[in-house]
JSON list of C-alpha atoms and ligand atoms in Angstrom, two decimals:
[
{"chain": "T", "resi": 14, "resn": "MET", "atom": "CA", "xyz": [70.66, 109.56, 116.98]},
{"chain": "T", "resi": 15, "resn": "GLU", "atom": "CA", "xyz": [74.42, 109.80, 116.75]},
{"chain": "T", "resi": 16, "resn": "THR", "atom": "CA", "xyz": [77.10, 108.32, 118.74]},
{"chain": "T", "resi": 17, "resn": "LYS", "atom": "CA", "xyz": [80.33, 110.33, 119.36]},
{"chain": "T", "resi": 18, "resn": "LEU", "atom": "CA", "xyz": [83.46, 109.97, 121.59]},
{"chain": "T", "resi": 19, "resn": "PHE", "atom": "CA", "xyz": [84.17, 112.81, 124.15]},
{"chain": "T", "resi": 20, "resn": "GLY", "atom": "CA", "xyz": [87.36, 112.07, 126.08]},
{"chain": "T", "resi": 21, "resn": "ASP", "atom": "CA", "xyz": [86.94, 108.42, 126.98]},
{"chain": "T", "resi": 22, "resn": "LYS", "atom": "CA", "xyz": [83.12, 108.68, 127.00]},
{"chain": "T", "resi": 23, "resn": "LYS", "atom": "CA", "xyz": [81.12, 107.08, 124.14]},
{"chain": "T", "resi": 24, "resn": "LEU", "atom": "CA", "xyz": [77.86, 109.04, 124.31]},
{"chain": "T", "resi": 25, "resn": "THR", "atom": "CA", "xyz": [74.82, 109.21, 122.22]},
{"chain": "T", "resi": 26, "resn": "ILE", "atom": "CA", "xyz": [73.15, 112.41, 121.19]},
{"chain": "T", "resi": 27, "resn": "SER", "atom": "CA", "xyz": [69.50, 112.78, 120.07]},
{"chain": "T", "resi": 28, "resn": "PRO", "atom": "CA", "xyz": [66.69, 115.01, 119.96]},
{"chain": "T", "resi": 29, "resn": "LEU", "atom": "CA", "xyz": [64.05, 114.63, 122.89]},
{"chain": "T", "resi": 30, "resn": "SER", "atom": "CA", "xyz": [60.99, 112.51, 121.69]},
{"chain": "T", "resi": 31, "resn": "LYS", "atom": "CA", "xyz": [57.98, 110.60, 122.93]},
{"chain": "T", "resi": 32, "resn": "LYS", "atom": "CA", "xyz": [60.20, 107.62, 123.30]},
{"chain": "T", "resi": 33, "resn": "ASP", "atom": "CA", "xyz": [62.13, 109.47, 126.14]},
{"chain": "T", "resi": 34, "resn": "PHE", "atom": "CA", "xyz": [58.95, 109.43, 128.39]},
{"chain": "T", "resi": 35, "resn": "LYS", "atom": "CA", "xyz": [59.86, 106.03, 129.63]},
{"chain": "T", "resi": 36, "resn": "PHE", "atom": "CA", "xyz": [63.20, 107.44, 130.82]},
{"chain": "T", "resi": 37, "resn": "ALA", "atom": "CA", "xyz": [61.62, 110.18, 132.95]},
{"chain": "T", "resi": 38, "resn": "LYS", "atom": "CA", "xyz": [63.41, 108.67, 136.25]},
{"chain": "T", "resi": 39, "resn": "GLU", "atom": "CA", "xyz": [66.79, 109.05, 134.24]},
{"chain": "T", "resi": 40, "resn": "PHE", "atom": "CA", "xyz": [65.89, 112.68, 133.26]},
{"chain": "T", "resi": 41, "resn": "LEU", "atom": "CA", "xyz": [64.91, 113.21, 136.97]},
{"chain": "T", "resi": 42, "resn": "ASP", "atom": "CA", "xyz": [68.15, 112.08, 138.25]},
{"chain": "T", "resi": 43, "resn": "PHE", "atom": "CA", "xyz": [70.10, 114.18, 136.02]},
{"chain": "T", "resi": 44, "resn": "ILE", "atom": "CA", "xyz": [68.33, 117.59, 136.74]},
{"chain": "T", "resi": 45, "resn": "ASN", "atom": "CA", "xyz": [68.46, 116.65, 140.57]},
{"chain": "T", "resi": 46, "resn": "SER", "atom": "CA", "xyz": [72.18, 116.14, 140.33]},
{"chain": "T", "resi": 47, "resn": "LEU", "atom": "CA", "xyz": [72.65, 119.59, 139.09]},
{"chain": "T", "resi": 48, "resn": "ILE", "atom": "CA", "xyz": [70.46, 120.92, 141.82]},
{"chain": "T", "resi": 49, "resn": "GLU", "atom": "CA", "xyz": [72.30, 118.88, 144.48]},
{"chain": "T", "resi": 50, "resn": "GLU", "atom": "CA", "xyz": [75.65, 120.14, 143.63]},
{"chain": "T", "resi": 51, "resn": "ASP", "atom": "CA", "xyz": [74.24, 123.71, 143.49]},
{"chain": "T", "resi": 52, "resn": "ALA", "atom": "CA", "xyz": [75.04, 124.26, 139.89]},
{"chain": "T", "resi": 53, "resn": "LYS", "atom": "CA", "xyz": [74.91, 127.84, 138.56]},
{"chain": "T", "resi": 54, "resn": "ILE", "atom": "CA", "xyz": [71.49, 127.32, 137.03]},
{"chain": "T", "resi": 55, "resn": "LEU", "atom": "CA", "xyz": [68.17, 128.97, 138.10]},
{"chain": "T", "resi": 56, "resn": "ILE", "atom": "CA", "xyz": [66.38, 126.04, 139.57]},
{"chain": "T", "resi": 57, "resn": "ASN", "atom": "CA", "xyz": [67.15, 125.31, 143.24]},
{"chain": "T", "resi": 58, "resn": "LYS", "atom": "CA", "xyz": [64.50, 123.00, 144.39]},
{"chain": "T", "resi": 59, "resn": "LYS", "atom": "CA", "xyz": [64.66, 119.25, 143.58]},
{"chain": "T", "resi": 60, "resn": "ILE", "atom": "CA", "xyz": [61.74, 118.22, 141.53]},
{"chain": "T", "resi": 61, "resn": "ASN", "atom": "CA", "xyz": [59.65, 114.91, 141.59]},
{"chain": "T", "resi": 62, "resn": "LEU", "atom": "CA", "xyz": [58.93, 112.31, 139.02]},
{"chain": "T", "resi": 63, "resn": "LYS", "atom": "CA", "xyz": [55.48, 113.72, 138.03]},
{"chain": "T", "resi": 64, "resn": "GLU", "atom": "CA", "xyz": [56.89, 117.33, 137.65]},
{"chain": "T", "resi": 65, "resn": "GLU", "atom": "CA", "xyz": [59.57, 115.70, 135.41]},
{"chain": "T", "resi": 66, "resn": "ALA", "atom": "CA", "xyz": [57.24, 113.76, 133.22]},
{"chain": "T", "resi": 67, "resn": "GLU", "atom": "CA", "xyz": [55.03, 116.80, 132.69]},
{"chain": "T", "resi": 68, "resn": "PHE", "atom": "CA", "xyz": [58.11, 118.73, 131.76]},
{"chain": "T", "resi": 69, "resn": "LEU", "atom": "CA", "xyz": [58.99, 116.18, 129.11]},
{"chain": "T", "resi": 70, "resn": "GLU", "atom": "CA", "xyz": [55.55, 116.09, 127.78]},
{"chain": "T", "resi": 71, "resn": "LYS", "atom": "CA", "xyz": [55.38, 119.83, 127.61]},
{"chain": "T", "resi": 72, "resn": "GLY", "atom": "CA", "xyz": [58.79, 119.93, 125.86]},
{"chain": "T", "resi": 73, "resn": "VAL", "atom": "CA", "xyz": [57.83, 117.21, 123.14]},
{"chain": "T", "resi": 74, "resn": "LYS", "atom": "CA", "xyz": [54.65, 119.35, 122.50]},
{"chain": "T", "resi": 75, "resn": "SER", "atom": "CA", "xyz": [56.60, 122.36, 121.83]},
{"chain": "T", "resi": 76, "resn": "ILE", "atom": "CA", "xyz": [59.04, 120.56, 119.70]},
{"chain": "T", "resi": 77, "resn": "GLN", "atom": "CA", "xyz": [56.15, 119.24, 117.47]},
{"chain": "T", "resi": 78, "resn": "ASN", "atom": "CA", "xyz": [54.87, 122.99, 117.28]},
{"chain": "T", "resi": 79, "resn": "LYS", "atom": "CA", "xyz": [58.39, 124.05, 116.22]},
{"chain": "T", "resi": 80, "resn": "LYS", "atom": "CA", "xyz": [58.71, 126.36, 119.14]},
{"chain": "T", "resi": 81, "resn": "LYS", "atom": "CA", "xyz": [61.57, 124.42, 120.70]},
{"chain": "T", "resi": 82, "resn": "VAL", "atom": "CA", "xyz": [64.44, 122.28, 119.81]},
{"chain": "T", "resi": 83, "resn": "TYR", "atom": "CA", "xyz": [65.91, 120.07, 122.44]},
{"chain": "T", "resi": 84, "resn": "LEU", "atom": "CA", "xyz": [68.99, 117.78, 122.54]},
{"chain": "T", "resi": 85, "resn": "ILE", "atom": "CA", "xyz": [70.05, 115.04, 125.01]},
{"chain": "T", "resi": 86, "resn": "ALA", "atom": "CA", "xyz": [73.28, 113.28, 125.65]},
{"chain": "T", "resi": 87, "resn": "LYS", "atom": "CA", "xyz": [73.35, 110.01, 127.26]},
{"chain": "T", "resi": 88, "resn": "ASP", "atom": "CA", "xyz": [76.02, 107.54, 128.52]},
{"chain": "T", "resi": 89, "resn": "GLY", "atom": "CA", "xyz": [73.95, 104.22, 128.19]},
{"chain": "T", "resi": 90, "resn": "ASN", "atom": "CA", "xyz": [70.65, 105.12, 129.78]},
{"chain": "T", "resi": 91, "resn": "LYS", "atom": "CA", "xyz": [72.15, 107.65, 131.95]},
{"chain": "T", "resi": 92, "resn": "VAL", "atom": "CA", "xyz": [71.25, 111.14, 131.05]},
{"chain": "T", "resi": 93, "resn": "VAL", "atom": "CA", "xyz": [74.53, 113.30, 131.06]},
{"chain": "T", "resi": 94, "resn": "ALA", "atom": "CA", "xyz": [73.50, 116.62, 129.36]},
{"chain": "T", "resi": 95, "resn": "ASN", "atom": "CA", "xyz": [70.57, 118.39, 127.80]},
{"chain": "T", "resi": 96, "resn": "THR", "atom": "CA", "xyz": [70.48, 121.65, 125.67]},
{"chain": "T", "resi": 97, "resn": "SER", "atom": "CA", "xyz": [67.47, 123.60, 124.35]},
{"chain": "T", "resi": 98, "resn": "ILE", "atom": "CA", "xyz": [66.34, 126.57, 122.62]},
{"chain": "T", "resi": 99, "resn": "GLU", "atom": "CA", "xyz": [63.01, 127.96, 122.85]},
{"chain": "T", "resi": 100, "resn": "LEU", "atom": "CA", "xyz": [61.10, 130.77, 120.64]},
{"chain": "T", "resi": 101, "resn": "GLY", "atom": "CA", "xyz": [60.14, 133.86, 122.33]},
{"chain": "T", "resi": 102, "resn": "VAL", "atom": "CA", "xyz": [56.47, 134.72, 122.29]},
{"chain": "T", "resi": 103, "resn": "TYR", "atom": "CA", "xyz": [54.50, 137.39, 120.35]},
{"chain": "T", "resi": 104, "resn": "LYS", "atom": "CA", "xyz": [56.80, 140.50, 119.73]},
{"chain": "T", "resi": 105, "resn": "ARG", "atom": "CA", "xyz": [59.62, 138.44, 120.90]},
{"chain": "T", "resi": 106, "resn": "ASN", "atom": "CA", "xyz": [59.14, 135.42, 118.62]},
{"chain": "T", "resi": 107, "resn": "HIS", "atom": "CA", "xyz": [62.39, 136.11, 116.63]},
{"chain": "T", "resi": 108, "resn": "ILE", "atom": "CA", "xyz": [64.31, 135.49, 119.68]},
{"chain": "T", "resi": 109, "resn": "GLY", "atom": "CA", "xyz": [65.44, 131.84, 120.77]},
{"chain": "T", "resi": 110, "resn": "ARG", "atom": "CA", "xyz": [66.45, 131.34, 124.54]},
{"chain": "T", "resi": 111, "resn": "PHE", "atom": "CA", "xyz": [69.22, 129.01, 124.90]},
{"chain": "T", "resi": 112, "resn": "ALA", "atom": "CA", "xyz": [69.90, 126.71, 127.97]},
{"chain": "T", "resi": 113, "resn": "ILE", "atom": "CA", "xyz": [72.37, 123.80, 128.69]},
{"chain": "T", "resi": 114, "resn": "GLY", "atom": "CA", "xyz": [73.48, 121.67, 131.50]},
{"chain": "T", "resi": 115, "resn": "ILE", "atom": "CA", "xyz": [76.01, 119.05, 131.75]},
{"chain": "T", "resi": 116, "resn": "ARG", "atom": "CA", "xyz": [76.34, 116.30, 134.47]},
{"chain": "T", "resi": 117, "resn": "ASN", "atom": "CA", "xyz": [79.41, 116.53, 136.84]},
{"chain": "T", "resi": 118, "resn": "GLY", "atom": "CA", "xyz": [82.15, 114.18, 135.56]},
{"chain": "T", "resi": 119, "resn": "TYR", "atom": "CA", "xyz": [81.22, 115.11, 131.78]},
{"chain": "T", "resi": 120, "resn": "ARG", "atom": "CA", "xyz": [82.49, 118.62, 131.77]},
{"chain": "T", "resi": 121, "resn": "GLY", "atom": "CA", "xyz": [85.58, 119.92, 130.07]},
{"chain": "T", "resi": 122, "resn": "ILE", "atom": "CA", "xyz": [85.71, 117.24, 127.36]},
{"chain": "T", "resi": 123, "resn": "GLY", "atom": "CA", "xyz": [84.05, 119.31, 124.46]},
{"chain": "T", "resi": 124, "resn": "LEU", "atom": "CA", "xyz": [80.41, 118.13, 125.00]},
{"chain": "T", "resi": 125, "resn": "GLY", "atom": "CA", "xyz": [79.23, 121.69, 125.74]},
{"chain": "T", "resi": 126, "resn": "THR", "atom": "CA", "xyz": [80.85, 123.05, 122.49]},
{"chain": "T", "resi": 127, "resn": "TYR", "atom": "CA", "xyz": [79.62, 120.20, 120.41]},
{"chain": "T", "resi": 128, "resn": "LEU", "atom": "CA", "xyz": [75.91, 120.44, 121.85]},
{"chain": "T", "resi": 129, "resn": "MET", "atom": "CA", "xyz": [75.83, 124.19, 121.41]},
{"chain": "T", "resi": 130, "resn": "GLN", "atom": "CA", "xyz": [77.05, 124.08, 117.79]},
{"chain": "T", "resi": 131, "resn": "GLU", "atom": "CA", "xyz": [74.31, 121.25, 117.08]},
{"chain": "T", "resi": 132, "resn": "ILE", "atom": "CA", "xyz": [71.50, 122.88, 118.79]},
{"chain": "T", "resi": 133, "resn": "MET", "atom": "CA", "xyz": [72.10, 126.33, 117.10]},
{"chain": "T", "resi": 134, "resn": "LYS", "atom": "CA", "xyz": [72.07, 124.47, 113.78]},
{"chain": "T", "resi": 135, "resn": "LEU", "atom": "CA", "xyz": [68.87, 122.64, 114.74]},
{"chain": "T", "resi": 136, "resn": "ALA", "atom": "CA", "xyz": [67.17, 125.73, 115.81]},
{"chain": "T", "resi": 137, "resn": "LYS", "atom": "CA", "xyz": [67.71, 127.56, 112.59]},
{"chain": "T", "resi": 138, "resn": "LYS", "atom": "CA", "xyz": [66.58, 124.70, 110.72]},
{"chain": "T", "resi": 139, "resn": "GLU", "atom": "CA", "xyz": [63.39, 123.85, 112.64]},
{"chain": "T", "resi": 140, "resn": "LEU", "atom": "CA", "xyz": [62.08, 126.71, 114.50]},
{"chain": "T", "resi": 141, "resn": "SER", "atom": "CA", "xyz": [59.04, 128.82, 112.98]},
{"chain": "T", "resi": 142, "resn": "PRO", "atom": "CA", "xyz": [59.00, 131.55, 112.62]},
{"chain": "T", "resi": 143, "resn": "ASN", "atom": "CA", "xyz": [62.83, 131.89, 111.69]},
{"chain": "T", "resi": 144, "resn": "LEU", "atom": "CA", "xyz": [65.10, 133.02, 114.48]},
{"chain": "T", "resi": 145, "resn": "LYS", "atom": "CA", "xyz": [67.00, 136.35, 114.23]},
{"chain": "T", "resi": 146, "resn": "ILE", "atom": "CA", "xyz": [68.70, 136.16, 117.65]},
{"chain": "T", "resi": 147, "resn": "PHE", "atom": "CA", "xyz": [70.02, 133.81, 120.08]},
{"chain": "T", "resi": 148, "resn": "GLN", "atom": "CA", "xyz": [69.95, 134.89, 123.68]},
{"chain": "T", "resi": 149, "resn": "LEU", "atom": "CA", "xyz": [70.92, 133.62, 126.99]},
{"chain": "T", "resi": 150, "resn": "GLU", "atom": "CA", "xyz": [71.62, 134.51, 130.72]},
{"chain": "T", "resi": 151, "resn": "ALA", "atom": "CA", "xyz": [74.59, 133.41, 132.75]},
{"chain": "T", "resi": 152, "resn": "PHE", "atom": "CA", "xyz": [75.43, 134.02, 136.37]},
{"chain": "T", "resi": 153, "resn": "GLU", "atom": "CA", "xyz": [78.19, 136.53, 136.61]},
{"chain": "T", "resi": 154, "resn": "ASN", "atom": "CA", "xyz": [80.47, 133.93, 138.44]},
{"chain": "T", "resi": 155, "resn": "ASN", "atom": "CA", "xyz": [79.80, 131.15, 135.72]},
{"chain": "T", "resi": 156, "resn": "LYS", "atom": "CA", "xyz": [83.41, 131.22, 134.32]},
{"chain": "T", "resi": 157, "resn": "PRO", "atom": "CA", "xyz": [83.30, 127.96, 132.20]},
{"chain": "T", "resi": 158, "resn": "ALA", "atom": "CA", "xyz": [79.75, 128.93, 130.71]},
{"chain": "T", "resi": 159, "resn": "ILE", "atom": "CA", "xyz": [80.80, 132.56, 129.91]},
{"chain": "T", "resi": 160, "resn": "ALA", "atom": "CA", "xyz": [83.96, 131.45, 128.22]},
{"chain": "T", "resi": 161, "resn": "LEU", "atom": "CA", "xyz": [82.02, 128.82, 126.13]},
{"chain": "T", "resi": 162, "resn": "TYR", "atom": "CA", "xyz": [79.38, 131.38, 125.09]},
{"chain": "T", "resi": 163, "resn": "LYS", "atom": "CA", "xyz": [82.03, 133.87, 124.05]},
{"chain": "T", "resi": 164, "resn": "LYS", "atom": "CA", "xyz": [83.96, 131.15, 122.10]},
{"chain": "T", "resi": 165, "resn": "MET", "atom": "CA", "xyz": [80.72, 130.50, 120.34]},
{"chain": "T", "resi": 166, "resn": "GLY", "atom": "CA", "xyz": [80.23, 134.15, 119.32]},
{"chain": "T", "resi": 167, "resn": "PHE", "atom": "CA", "xyz": [78.03, 135.37, 122.03]},
{"chain": "T", "resi": 168, "resn": "LYS", "atom": "CA", "xyz": [78.45, 138.88, 123.29]},
{"chain": "T", "resi": 169, "resn": "ILE", "atom": "CA", "xyz": [77.56, 140.44, 126.61]},
{"chain": "T", "resi": 170, "resn": "VAL", "atom": "CA", "xyz": [75.01, 143.17, 126.15]},
{"chain": "T", "resi": 171, "resn": "GLY", "atom": "CA", "xyz": [73.69, 143.59, 129.74]},
{"chain": "T", "resi": 172, "resn": "LYS", "atom": "CA", "xyz": [74.51, 143.07, 133.27]},
{"chain": "T", "resi": 173, "resn": "ILE", "atom": "CA", "xyz": [71.69, 143.06, 135.80]},
{"chain": "T", "resi": 174, "resn": "PRO", "atom": "CA", "xyz": [72.70, 143.53, 139.33]},
{"chain": "T", "resi": 175, "resn": "LYS", "atom": "CA", "xyz": [71.19, 141.41, 142.17]},
{"chain": "T", "resi": 176, "resn": "GLN", "atom": "CA", "xyz": [69.30, 138.97, 139.96]},
{"chain": "T", "resi": 177, "resn": "ILE", "atom": "CA", "xyz": [70.30, 135.76, 141.62]},
{"chain": "T", "resi": 178, "resn": "GLN", "atom": "CA", "xyz": [70.59, 134.41, 145.20]},
{"chain": "T", "resi": 179, "resn": "TYR", "atom": "CA", "xyz": [73.69, 132.34, 145.30]},
{"chain": "T", "resi": 180, "resn": "LYS", "atom": "CA", "xyz": [75.37, 130.92, 148.33]},
{"chain": "T", "resi": 181, "resn": "GLY", "atom": "CA", "xyz": [73.97, 133.79, 150.60]},
{"chain": "T", "resi": 182, "resn": "LYS", "atom": "CA", "xyz": [74.71, 136.61, 148.30]},
{"chain": "T", "resi": 183, "resn": "LEU", "atom": "CA", "xyz": [72.89, 138.57, 145.67]},
{"chain": "T", "resi": 184, "resn": "ILE", "atom": "CA", "xyz": [74.82, 138.23, 142.28]},
{"chain": "T", "resi": 185, "resn": "ALA", "atom": "CA", "xyz": [74.46, 139.85, 138.87]},
{"chain": "T", "resi": 186, "resn": "GLU", "atom": "CA", "xyz": [73.27, 138.16, 135.66]},
{"chain": "T", "resi": 187, "resn": "TYR", "atom": "CA", "xyz": [74.78, 138.67, 132.22]},
{"chain": "T", "resi": 188, "resn": "ILE", "atom": "CA", "xyz": [72.66, 138.94, 129.16]},
{"chain": "T", "resi": 189, "resn": "MET", "atom": "CA", "xyz": [74.42, 137.61, 126.11]},
{"chain": "T", "resi": 190, "resn": "ILE", "atom": "CA", "xyz": [73.17, 137.66, 122.71]},
{"chain": "T", "resi": 191, "resn": "LYS", "atom": "CA", "xyz": [74.32, 136.29, 119.04]},
{"chain": "T", "resi": 192, "resn": "ASN", "atom": "CA", "xyz": [72.82, 137.54, 115.85]},
{"chain": "T", "resi": 193, "resn": "ILE", "atom": "CA", "xyz": [72.17, 135.20, 113.21]},
{"chain": "B", "resi": 29, "resn": "LIG", "atom": "C1", "xyz": [79.09, 125.47, 131.43]},
{"chain": "B", "resi": 29, "resn": "LIG", "atom": "C2", "xyz": [79.16, 124.20, 130.73]},
{"chain": "B", "resi": 29, "resn": "LIG", "atom": "C3", "xyz": [77.82, 124.04, 129.77]},
{"chain": "B", "resi": 29, "resn": "LIG", "atom": "C4", "xyz": [80.33, 124.04, 129.82]},
{"chain": "B", "resi": 29, "resn": "LIG", "atom": "O1", "xyz": [80.31, 122.88, 128.99]},
{"chain": "B", "resi": 29, "resn": "LIG", "atom": "P1", "xyz": [81.72, 121.78, 128.85]},
{"chain": "B", "resi": 29, "resn": "LIG", "atom": "O2", "xyz": [81.30, 120.68, 128.07]},
{"chain": "B", "resi": 29, "resn": "LIG", "atom": "O3", "xyz": [82.22, 121.71, 130.24]},
{"chain": "B", "resi": 29, "resn": "LIG", "atom": "O4", "xyz": [82.54, 122.88, 127.96]},
{"chain": "B", "resi": 29, "resn": "LIG", "atom": "P2", "xyz": [83.53, 122.25, 126.99]},
{"chain": "B", "resi": 29, "resn": "LIG", "atom": "O5", "xyz": [84.22, 121.20, 127.48]},
{"chain": "B", "resi": 29, "resn": "LIG", "atom": "O6", "xyz": [83.14, 122.18, 125.45]},
{"chain": "B", "resi": 29, "resn": "LIG", "atom": "O7", "xyz": [84.51, 123.62, 126.82]},
{"chain": "B", "resi": 29, "resn": "LIG", "atom": "C5", "xyz": [84.09, 124.67, 126.35]},
{"chain": "B", "resi": 29, "resn": "LIG", "atom": "C6", "xyz": [84.72, 125.85, 126.66]},
{"chain": "B", "resi": 29, "resn": "LIG", "atom": "O8", "xyz": [84.28, 126.27, 127.97]},
{"chain": "B", "resi": 29, "resn": "LIG", "atom": "C7", "xyz": [85.42, 126.84, 128.66]},
{"chain": "B", "resi": 29, "resn": "LIG", "atom": "N1", "xyz": [85.64, 126.12, 129.87]},
{"chain": "B", "resi": 29, "resn": "LIG", "atom": "C8", "xyz": [85.26, 124.72, 130.09]},
{"chain": "B", "resi": 29, "resn": "LIG", "atom": "N2", "xyz": [85.58, 124.41, 131.23]},
{"chain": "B", "resi": 29, "resn": "LIG", "atom": "C9", "xyz": [86.19, 125.36, 131.72]},
{"chain": "B", "resi": 29, "resn": "LIG", "atom": "C10", "xyz": [86.74, 125.67, 133.14]},
{"chain": "B", "resi": 29, "resn": "LIG", "atom": "N3", "xyz": [86.69, 124.81, 134.30]},
{"chain": "B", "resi": 29, "resn": "LIG", "atom": "N4", "xyz": [87.15, 127.09, 133.37]},
{"chain": "B", "resi": 29, "resn": "LIG", "atom": "C11", "xyz": [87.11, 127.95, 132.30]},
{"chain": "B", "resi": 29, "resn": "LIG", "atom": "N5", "xyz": [86.69, 127.81, 131.32]},
{"chain": "B", "resi": 29, "resn": "LIG", "atom": "C12", "xyz": [86.31, 126.36, 130.83]},
{"chain": "B", "resi": 29, "resn": "LIG", "atom": "C13", "xyz": [86.52, 126.93, 127.65]},
{"chain": "B", "resi": 29, "resn": "LIG", "atom": "O9", "xyz": [86.47, 128.19, 127.11]},
{"chain": "B", "resi": 29, "resn": "LIG", "atom": "C14", "xyz": [86.19, 125.99, 126.85]},
{"chain": "B", "resi": 29, "resn": "LIG", "atom": "O10", "xyz": [86.71, 126.04, 125.50]},
{"chain": "B", "resi": 29, "resn": "LIG", "atom": "P3", "xyz": [88.40, 125.32, 125.09]},
{"chain": "B", "resi": 29, "resn": "LIG", "atom": "O11", "xyz": [88.19, 124.09, 125.55]},
{"chain": "B", "resi": 29, "resn": "LIG", "atom": "O12", "xyz": [88.35, 125.77, 123.56]},
{"chain": "B", "resi": 29, "resn": "LIG", "atom": "O13", "xyz": [89.14, 126.17, 126.07]},
{"chain": "B", "resi": 29, "resn": "LIG", "atom": "C15", "xyz": [79.11, 122.91, 131.61]},
{"chain": "B", "resi": 29, "resn": "LIG", "atom": "O14", "xyz": [80.35, 123.29, 132.56]},
{"chain": "B", "resi": 29, "resn": "LIG", "atom": "C16", "xyz": [77.80, 122.86, 132.64]},
{"chain": "B", "resi": 29, "resn": "LIG", "atom": "O15", "xyz": [76.90, 122.42, 132.24]},
{"chain": "B", "resi": 29, "resn": "LIG", "atom": "N6", "xyz": [78.00, 123.35, 134.06]},
{"chain": "B", "resi": 29, "resn": "LIG", "atom": "C17", "xyz": [76.88, 123.20, 134.73]},
{"chain": "B", "resi": 29, "resn": "LIG", "atom": "C18", "xyz": [75.48, 123.90, 134.52]},
{"chain": "B", "resi": 29, "resn": "LIG", "atom": "C19", "xyz": [75.84, 125.27, 133.92]},
{"chain": "B", "resi": 29, "resn": "LIG", "atom": "O16", "xyz": [76.64, 126.14, 134.44]},
{"chain": "B", "resi": 29, "resn": "LIG", "atom": "N7", "xyz": [75.00, 125.56, 132.86]},
{"chain": "B", "resi": 29, "resn": "LIG", "atom": "C20", "xyz": [75.16, 126.88, 132.16]},
{"chain": "B", "resi": 29, "resn": "LIG", "atom": "C21", "xyz": [74.15, 127.81, 132.88]},
{"chain": "B", "resi": 29, "resn": "LIG", "atom": "S1", "xyz": [74.28, 129.41, 132.11]}
]
């Protein structure tokens, strides 16, 4: 666990572990806050405590099996961000799929940049078999995310039209990759 200052916020960053099971309610509150604000993430239906607890358990298993790395940022007990990289399967097991979410009120203070650097380092160290490519998807209208990914060395390699239902429209999704 590490404590770091982002703007005026003192946050702790740590990998997801069994110890987090008792904070399932805080994790639920975090993900549902993103859903409530209609953030530019795939999930659009609020989840319940049972689903969140199952998600955390599954995550810890994948981490133990070296198929996933996962970092959490907390402000006290409040979950304010998460990021993960998960290995693909079979003929895609050289690809690490990246995801990130930061709670409203904690954006634009360098947390995304830091978490992204740390999770990529962790993925290179922990995942097995070894990664060759980082990959992610971003809604075409998610300017902060695309700017962050470009800054971290990701390149747009594809744009798939009409992938996402967003505020009554069908919008495109970018596929971005970074070679290792
Ligand atoms: C996208 C997201 C991860 C960015 O994280 P963040 O902590 O706000 O980003 P940082 O403060 O580290 O800034 C990183 C870069 O993002 C870009 N950025 C951040 N906020 C921005 C904004 N409001 N407009 C445009 N670019 C922005 C900048 O390029 C910035 O780099 P710089 O500070 O060197 O200029 C965060 O806003 C978020 O979680 N949003 C909601 C969920 C989401 O969209 N997840 C990603 C799904 S693909």
